[in-house]
Amino acid sequence: AVLTALIPSVVTGNWGYWVKTALTFLVISCPCALVLSVPLAFFAGIGLGSKKNVLFKGGSAMEAICNVKAIVMDKTGTLTRGVFTVQRILPADGVSETELLAMAAKCESASTHPIAQSIRAAAGERGVKTERPESVQELSGLGIDADGILCGNRKLLEQYGIAIPADDGAFGTEVLLADHSRYLGSIVISDELKPETRTAIAALKAEGLKTVMLTGDNLPAARAMADELHLASFRAELLPGDKAGIIRELQADGTKVIAMVGDGINDAPALAQADVGIAIGSGTDVAMESADVVLMQSGLDEVPAAIELSRATMRIIRENLFWAFFYNAVGIPLAAGAFYALLGWRLSPVVGAAAMAASSVTVVLNALRLRNIRLHRAGRK
Ligand code: ADP
Ligand code: MG
């Protein structure tokens, strides 16, 4: 603006005209539309997300999810409802069903794990009295050790060198019981898929995303579910610490932008490690704390909706940047009087101010278009 005021004035002696031109230049070159264009679109996008029950914790979460290439999912509580029902009770010789269930319920009496809740419920329904154990130790990813009774998965019993009968191939999650020397029996429980899981996985695959399932559950149960949902890959029998390590492996392999979806305490490190952590709203507080995005309706179908929303937002941002640059790119040379000598075009400060206001209004209106974008993927209201 100073140059515009000085140089042609000195050359032509027409001070009044060129000072006015310098003023127009100042008004036009103020990058207010540029400054507005990005945050406004993010606010509109984040606002729309919260209306659709997808909470983005800021613009960077939204920016990252738009380029996601792989989606890693926890099984229990994320793909499935996380509510188990007892299917079969298989006591070892010399143990009755009631005794087995009573022992299991005693072990699980203080645990908040979904498995524990199902066993307590089954004991309650069958009128089995549940005692409180004197000493309980919850071994995360394995099970429970209460008053010398072990209650958990194969890995737990194997750690104590207990001989376990071969898996009878039954589909389900086994909860095995033993004292520290002898196998006492098993309880087979099962969980069901959330109603929207199937369509959500199909939508994610249609987007070309790699689908990976991680679970602490046993291999046969995990394989059955991965086959049923046609997942690209899965890992089973993981300890809570393993999930973050697997995400790190995927990242080291060069898979860029990995989203992890989970609900449990054991998912929290993986949610933090992933490029985008997505927590299920009905999950644990730790998971929601570690995540970048929270799905308030707790369904996987909100993931494709979140991706679609972030893509729409990023598109609006690009359009806004175009318009902001466009106004300035056209306006600045015009305001500086670059076309005056050639074509006789000039801009008065008033028109310059109007053009600037118009550029801001353009980006605001464009950002507001996000409010009317319909998310095809959001299955349920
Ligand atoms: P996930 O949520 O992926 O299933 P968890 O770490 O919560 O992973 O559990 C992994 C496995 O550890 C369970 O599938 C189960 O076999 C065993 N387990 C964990 N907690 C308990 C418990 N309270 N009672 C019985 N088994 C348990
Ligand atoms: Mg879980």
Coordinates of C-alpha atoms and ligand atoms in Angstrom, one line a residue:
A1 CA 0.0 0.0 0.0
V2 CA 2.9 2.4 0.8
L3 CA 4.5 1.6 -2.5
T4 CA 1.2 2.1 -4.3
A5 CA 0.8 5.5 -2.6
L6 CA 4.4 6.7 -3.2
I7 CA 5.9 5.5 -6.5
P8 CA 3.2 6.4 -9.0
S9 CA 2.5 9.7 -7.1
V10 CA 6.1 10.7 -7.4
V11 CA 6.1 9.7 -11.0
T12 CA 2.8 11.3 -12.0
G13 CA 2.4 13.9 -9.4
N14 CA -1.3 12.8 -8.9
W15 CA -1.2 12.3 -5.1
G16 CA -4.9 12.5 -4.5
Y17 CA -5.7 9.6 -6.8
W18 CA -2.9 7.3 -5.8
V19 CA -3.4 7.7 -2.0
K20 CA -7.0 6.7 -2.6
T21 CA -5.8 3.7 -4.6
A22 CA -3.5 2.7 -1.8
L23 CA -6.4 2.8 0.6
T24 CA -8.4 0.5 -1.6
F25 CA -5.4 -1.8 -1.8
L26 CA -5.3 -1.9 2.1
V27 CA -9.0 -2.8 2.3
I28 CA -8.8 -5.5 -0.3
S29 CA -5.7 -7.2 0.9
C30 CA -7.0 -7.7 4.4
P31 CA -7.2 -11.5 4.5
C32 CA -10.3 -11.7 6.6
A33 CA -12.1 -14.2 4.4
L34 CA -8.9 -16.3 4.4
V35 CA -8.8 -16.2 8.2
L36 CA -12.5 -17.1 8.5
S37 CA -12.6 -19.8 5.9
V38 CA -11.0 -22.7 7.8
P39 CA -12.3 -22.3 11.4
L40 CA -15.8 -21.5 10.3
A41 CA -16.1 -24.7 8.2
F42 CA -14.6 -26.7 11.1
F43 CA -17.2 -25.2 13.5
A44 CA -20.0 -26.0 11.1
G45 CA -18.8 -29.5 10.6
I46 CA -18.2 -30.2 14.3
G47 CA -21.6 -28.7 15.1
L48 CA -23.3 -30.9 12.5
G49 CA -21.4 -33.9 13.9
S50 CA -22.7 -33.3 17.4
K51 CA -26.3 -33.1 16.0
K52 CA -25.7 -36.5 14.4
N53 CA -24.3 -37.8 17.7
V54 CA -20.7 -37.9 16.5
L55 CA -18.5 -35.7 18.8
F56 CA -15.2 -34.6 17.3
K57 CA -12.7 -33.3 19.8
G58 CA -11.5 -30.5 17.5
G59 CA -10.5 -29.8 13.9
S60 CA -7.5 -32.1 13.8
A61 CA -9.6 -35.1 14.6
M62 CA -11.9 -34.2 11.7
E63 CA -8.9 -33.6 9.4
A64 CA -7.3 -37.0 10.2
I65 CA -10.4 -39.1 9.9
C66 CA -11.1 -37.9 6.3
N67 CA -8.0 -39.7 5.0
V68 CA -8.4 -42.9 7.0
K69 CA -7.2 -46.1 5.2
A70 CA -7.6 -48.8 7.8
I71 CA -10.1 -49.3 10.6
V72 CA -9.2 -51.4 13.5
M73 CA -12.0 -52.5 15.8
D74 CA -12.3 -54.1 19.2
K75 CA -14.8 -57.0 19.2
T76 CA -16.7 -57.1 22.5
G77 CA -18.7 -54.0 23.1
T78 CA -17.8 -52.5 19.8
L79 CA -18.9 -55.0 17.1
T80 CA -21.0 -56.9 19.6
R81 CA -23.4 -55.7 22.2
G82 CA -21.1 -56.7 25.0
V83 CA -24.0 -58.5 26.7
F84 CA -23.3 -62.2 27.1
T85 CA -25.7 -64.9 27.8
V86 CA -24.8 -68.3 29.2
Q87 CA -25.3 -71.0 26.7
R88 CA -23.9 -74.1 28.3
I89 CA -22.5 -75.2 31.6
L90 CA -20.0 -78.0 31.3
P91 CA -18.8 -79.2 34.7
A92 CA -15.9 -81.7 35.0
D93 CA -16.4 -85.1 36.6
G94 CA -17.4 -84.8 40.2
V95 CA -18.7 -81.3 40.0
S96 CA -22.3 -80.3 39.6
E97 CA -23.6 -77.6 37.3
T98 CA -24.9 -75.6 40.3
E99 CA -21.5 -75.9 42.1
L100 CA -19.7 -74.8 39.0
L101 CA -22.0 -71.8 38.5
A102 CA -21.8 -70.9 42.2
M103 CA -18.0 -70.9 42.0
A104 CA -18.0 -68.8 38.9
A105 CA -20.4 -66.3 40.4
K106 CA -18.3 -66.0 43.5
C107 CA -15.2 -65.3 41.4
E108 CA -17.1 -62.7 39.3
S109 CA -18.9 -61.1 42.2
A110 CA -16.8 -57.9 42.1
S111 CA -15.8 -57.6 38.4
T112 CA -17.3 -55.1 36.1
H113 CA -16.4 -57.1 33.0
P114 CA -19.4 -58.0 30.7
I115 CA -18.5 -61.6 31.2
A116 CA -18.8 -61.2 35.0
Q117 CA -22.2 -59.6 34.6
S118 CA -23.5 -62.4 32.5
I119 CA -22.4 -65.1 34.9
R120 CA -23.9 -63.3 37.9
A121 CA -27.1 -62.9 36.0
A122 CA -27.2 -66.6 35.1
A123 CA -26.6 -67.5 38.8
G124 CA -29.3 -65.2 39.9
E125 CA -31.8 -66.6 37.4
R126 CA -31.1 -70.2 38.5
G127 CA -31.4 -69.2 42.2
V128 CA -27.8 -70.0 42.9
K129 CA -26.6 -68.3 46.0
T130 CA -23.5 -66.1 45.4
E131 CA -20.9 -65.8 48.1
R132 CA -18.4 -63.0 48.4
P133 CA -14.8 -64.2 48.1
E134 CA -12.3 -63.0 50.7
S135 CA -9.5 -62.2 48.3
V136 CA -10.0 -61.4 44.6
Q137 CA -7.5 -60.6 42.0
E138 CA -8.6 -59.5 38.6
L139 CA -6.0 -60.4 35.9
S140 CA -6.8 -58.2 33.0
G141 CA -7.1 -60.0 29.7
L142 CA -7.1 -63.3 31.6
G143 CA -9.8 -63.5 34.2
I144 CA -10.1 -63.8 38.0
D145 CA -8.3 -65.5 40.8
A146 CA -10.5 -65.5 43.9
D147 CA -9.8 -67.6 47.0
G148 CA -7.6 -69.9 45.0
I149 CA -10.2 -70.5 42.3
L150 CA -9.3 -69.5 38.8
C151 CA -12.0 -68.3 36.4
G152 CA -11.0 -67.1 33.0
N153 CA -9.7 -68.1 29.6
R154 CA -7.3 -70.9 28.5
K155 CA -4.3 -68.7 28.8
L156 CA -5.0 -68.1 32.5
L157 CA -5.3 -71.8 33.3
E158 CA -2.2 -72.6 31.1
Q159 CA -0.2 -70.2 33.2
Y160 CA -0.9 -72.5 36.2
G161 CA -0.1 -75.6 34.2
I162 CA -3.6 -77.0 34.5
A163 CA -4.6 -79.7 32.0
I164 CA -7.6 -78.6 30.0
P165 CA -9.8 -80.9 27.9
A166 CA -9.5 -80.1 24.2
D167 CA -11.8 -77.5 22.8
D168 CA -15.0 -79.2 21.6
G169 CA -15.3 -76.7 18.8
A170 CA -18.4 -75.1 20.2
F171 CA -18.9 -71.5 19.0
G172 CA -18.7 -69.1 21.9
T173 CA -16.5 -67.6 24.6
E174 CA -15.4 -70.1 27.2
V175 CA -15.0 -69.2 30.8
L176 CA -12.9 -72.0 32.4
L177 CA -12.7 -72.8 36.1
A178 CA -10.1 -74.5 38.0
D179 CA -8.5 -74.6 41.4
H180 CA -4.8 -74.3 41.4
S181 CA -4.3 -78.0 40.6
R182 CA -7.4 -79.3 38.9
Y183 CA -9.8 -78.4 36.0
L184 CA -13.3 -77.9 37.3
G185 CA -15.4 -77.2 34.2
S186 CA -16.3 -74.5 31.7
I187 CA -19.2 -72.2 31.0
V188 CA -19.8 -71.3 27.4
I189 CA -21.3 -67.8 26.9
S190 CA -22.1 -65.9 23.7
D191 CA -22.6 -62.4 22.7
E192 CA -24.5 -61.1 19.6
L193 CA -23.6 -58.5 17.0
K194 CA -25.1 -55.1 17.3
P195 CA -27.9 -54.7 14.8
E196 CA -26.0 -52.0 12.7
T197 CA -22.6 -53.7 12.7
R198 CA -23.1 -55.7 9.5
T199 CA -24.2 -52.7 7.3
A200 CA -21.5 -50.5 8.9
I201 CA -18.7 -53.0 8.0
A202 CA -20.1 -53.3 4.4
A203 CA -20.1 -49.4 4.1
L204 CA -16.5 -49.2 5.4
K205 CA -15.4 -51.9 2.9
A206 CA -17.2 -50.2 0.1
E207 CA -15.0 -47.1 0.9
G208 CA -12.0 -49.3 0.3
L209 CA -10.9 -49.4 4.0
K210 CA -9.0 -52.2 5.5
T211 CA -11.0 -53.8 8.3
V212 CA -9.1 -55.4 11.2
M213 CA -10.6 -56.9 14.4
L214 CA -8.6 -57.1 17.7
T215 CA -9.9 -59.1 20.6
G216 CA -8.9 -60.7 23.8
D217 CA -11.4 -63.5 23.1
N218 CA -10.4 -67.0 22.0
L219 CA -9.4 -67.9 18.5
P220 CA -12.4 -69.9 17.3
A221 CA -14.9 -67.3 18.5
A222 CA -12.8 -64.5 16.8
R223 CA -12.4 -66.5 13.6
A224 CA -16.2 -67.2 13.4
M225 CA -17.0 -63.5 13.7
A226 CA -14.3 -62.4 11.3
D227 CA -15.6 -64.8 8.7
E228 CA -19.1 -63.8 9.3
L229 CA -18.3 -60.1 8.7
H230 CA -15.8 -60.8 5.9
L231 CA -13.1 -58.8 7.7
A232 CA -9.7 -58.4 6.1
S233 CA -7.9 -59.7 9.1
F234 CA -8.1 -60.3 12.8
R235 CA -6.0 -61.0 15.9
A236 CA -7.3 -63.0 18.9
E237 CA -6.3 -63.9 22.4
L238 CA -4.6 -60.5 22.9
L239 CA -3.6 -59.2 26.3
P240 CA -4.7 -55.6 27.0
G241 CA -1.2 -54.3 26.3
D242 CA -1.1 -55.9 22.9
K243 CA -3.6 -53.8 21.0
A244 CA -1.5 -50.6 21.0
G245 CA 1.5 -52.6 19.8
I246 CA -0.5 -54.0 16.8
I247 CA -1.5 -50.5 15.9
R248 CA 2.1 -49.5 16.0
E249 CA 3.1 -52.4 13.8
L250 CA 0.5 -51.4 11.2
Q251 CA 1.8 -47.8 11.3
A252 CA 5.4 -49.1 10.9
D253 CA 4.1 -51.1 7.9
G254 CA 3.3 -47.8 6.2
T255 CA -0.5 -48.0 6.6
K256 CA -1.2 -44.3 6.9
V257 CA -4.1 -43.0 8.9
I258 CA -5.4 -45.8 11.1
A259 CA -8.6 -45.4 13.0
M260 CA -9.2 -47.5 16.1
V261 CA -12.7 -48.1 17.4
G262 CA -13.0 -49.4 21.0
D263 CA -15.0 -49.2 24.2
G264 CA -13.0 -50.8 27.0
I265 CA -10.3 -49.8 29.4
N266 CA -8.0 -52.2 27.6
D267 CA -8.6 -50.3 24.3
A268 CA -7.5 -46.9 25.7
P269 CA -3.8 -47.2 24.8
A270 CA -4.6 -48.4 21.3
L271 CA -7.1 -45.5 20.9
A272 CA -4.3 -43.1 21.9
Q273 CA -1.8 -44.8 19.6
A274 CA -4.0 -44.7 16.5
D275 CA -4.0 -41.7 14.2
V276 CA -7.7 -41.4 15.1
G277 CA -9.2 -42.9 18.2
I278 CA -12.9 -43.5 18.1
A279 CA -14.7 -44.4 21.3
I280 CA -18.1 -46.0 21.7
G281 CA -20.3 -43.7 23.8
S282 CA -21.6 -46.5 26.1
G283 CA -18.0 -47.6 26.8
T284 CA -15.7 -46.7 29.6
D285 CA -14.7 -43.2 30.5
V286 CA -11.0 -44.0 29.9
A287 CA -11.7 -45.0 26.4
M288 CA -13.7 -41.8 25.7
E289 CA -10.9 -39.7 27.3
S290 CA -8.2 -41.3 25.1
A291 CA -10.2 -40.9 21.9
D292 CA -10.4 -38.1 19.3
V293 CA -14.0 -38.9 18.3
V294 CA -16.9 -40.2 20.5
L295 CA -19.9 -42.0 19.0
M296 CA -22.8 -41.1 21.2
Q297 CA -25.2 -43.6 19.8
S298 CA -22.6 -46.3 20.3
G299 CA -23.1 -47.9 16.9
L300 CA -20.5 -48.7 14.3
D301 CA -22.6 -47.1 11.6
E302 CA -21.6 -43.7 13.0
V303 CA -18.0 -44.3 11.8
P304 CA -18.9 -44.1 8.0
A305 CA -21.1 -41.1 8.9
A306 CA -18.1 -39.5 10.6
I307 CA -15.9 -40.1 7.6
E308 CA -18.5 -38.7 5.3
L309 CA -19.0 -35.7 7.4
S310 CA -15.3 -35.0 7.6
R311 CA -14.9 -35.3 3.9
A312 CA -17.8 -32.8 3.4
T313 CA -16.1 -30.4 5.8
M314 CA -12.7 -30.7 4.1
R315 CA -14.4 -30.0 0.7
I316 CA -16.0 -26.9 2.1
I317 CA -12.7 -25.8 3.5
R318 CA -11.0 -26.2 0.1
E319 CA -13.8 -24.2 -1.6
N320 CA -13.5 -21.5 1.0
L321 CA -9.8 -21.2 0.5
F322 CA -10.4 -20.9 -3.2
W323 CA -13.0 -18.1 -2.8
A324 CA -10.8 -16.2 -0.3
F325 CA -7.8 -16.4 -2.6
F326 CA -9.9 -15.7 -5.6
Y327 CA -11.2 -12.4 -4.2
N328 CA -7.8 -11.3 -3.1
A329 CA -6.0 -12.5 -6.3
V330 CA -8.4 -10.5 -8.5
G331 CA -8.9 -7.6 -6.1
I332 CA -5.3 -6.8 -5.1
P333 CA -3.9 -6.0 -8.5
L334 CA -7.1 -4.2 -9.4
A335 CA -6.9 -2.2 -6.2
A336 CA -3.2 -1.4 -6.7
G337 CA -4.1 0.1 -10.0
A338 CA -2.3 -2.5 -12.1
F339 CA -5.0 -2.4 -14.8
Y340 CA -5.4 1.4 -14.8
A341 CA -2.8 2.2 -17.4
L342 CA -3.8 -0.7 -19.6
L343 CA -7.6 -0.9 -19.4
G344 CA -8.6 2.1 -17.4
W345 CA -10.0 -0.1 -14.7
R346 CA -9.9 1.1 -11.1
L347 CA -11.5 0.3 -7.8
S348 CA -12.8 2.8 -5.3
P349 CA -12.2 2.1 -1.6
V350 CA -16.0 1.7 -1.2
V351 CA -16.2 -1.0 -3.8
G352 CA -13.1 -2.5 -2.3
A353 CA -14.8 -2.7 1.1
A354 CA -17.9 -4.1 -0.4
A355 CA -15.9 -6.8 -2.2
M356 CA -14.1 -7.7 1.0
A357 CA -17.4 -8.0 2.9
A358 CA -18.7 -10.1 0.0
S359 CA -15.8 -12.4 0.3
S360 CA -16.4 -12.9 4.0
V361 CA -20.1 -13.5 3.4
T362 CA -19.3 -16.0 0.7
V363 CA -17.1 -18.2 2.9
V364 CA -19.7 -17.9 5.8
L365 CA -22.5 -18.9 3.6
N366 CA -20.5 -21.7 2.0
A367 CA -19.6 -23.0 5.5
L368 CA -23.3 -22.9 6.5
R369 CA -24.1 -25.2 3.5
L370 CA -22.7 -28.0 5.8
R371 CA -25.9 -27.7 7.8
N372 CA -27.9 -29.0 4.9
I373 CA -25.7 -31.8 3.9
R374 CA -27.5 -35.1 4.3
L375 CA -25.4 -37.9 5.6
H376 CA -26.3 -41.0 3.6
R377 CA -24.4 -43.3 5.9
A378 CA -26.1 -42.3 9.2
G379 CA -28.4 -45.2 9.3
R380 CA -30.4 -44.4 12.4
K381 CA -31.5 -40.9 13.5
Ligands
ADP1 P1 -12.0 -57.9 24.9 O1 -12.8 -56.8 25.3 O2 -11.3 -57.7 23.6 O3 -12.7 -59.2 24.9 P2 -10.6 -58.2 27.5 O4 -9.2 -57.9 27.8 O5 -11.7 -57.5 28.3 O6 -10.8 -58.1 26.0 O7 -10.8 -59.8 27.8 C1 -10.1 -60.7 27.2 C2 -10.4 -62.1 27.7 O8 -10.0 -62.2 29.0 C3 -11.9 -62.4 27.7 O9 -12.3 -62.8 26.4 C4 -11.9 -63.5 28.7 O10 -11.6 -64.7 28.2 C5 -10.9 -63.1 29.7 N1 -11.4 -62.3 30.8 C6 -11.2 -61.0 31.1 N2 -11.9 -60.6 32.2 C7 -12.6 -61.7 32.7 C8 -13.5 -62.0 33.7 N3 -13.8 -61.0 34.6 N4 -13.9 -63.2 33.9 C9 -13.6 -64.2 33.0 N5 -12.8 -64.0 31.9 C10 -12.3 -62.8 31.8
MG2 MG -14.4 -54.2 24.3

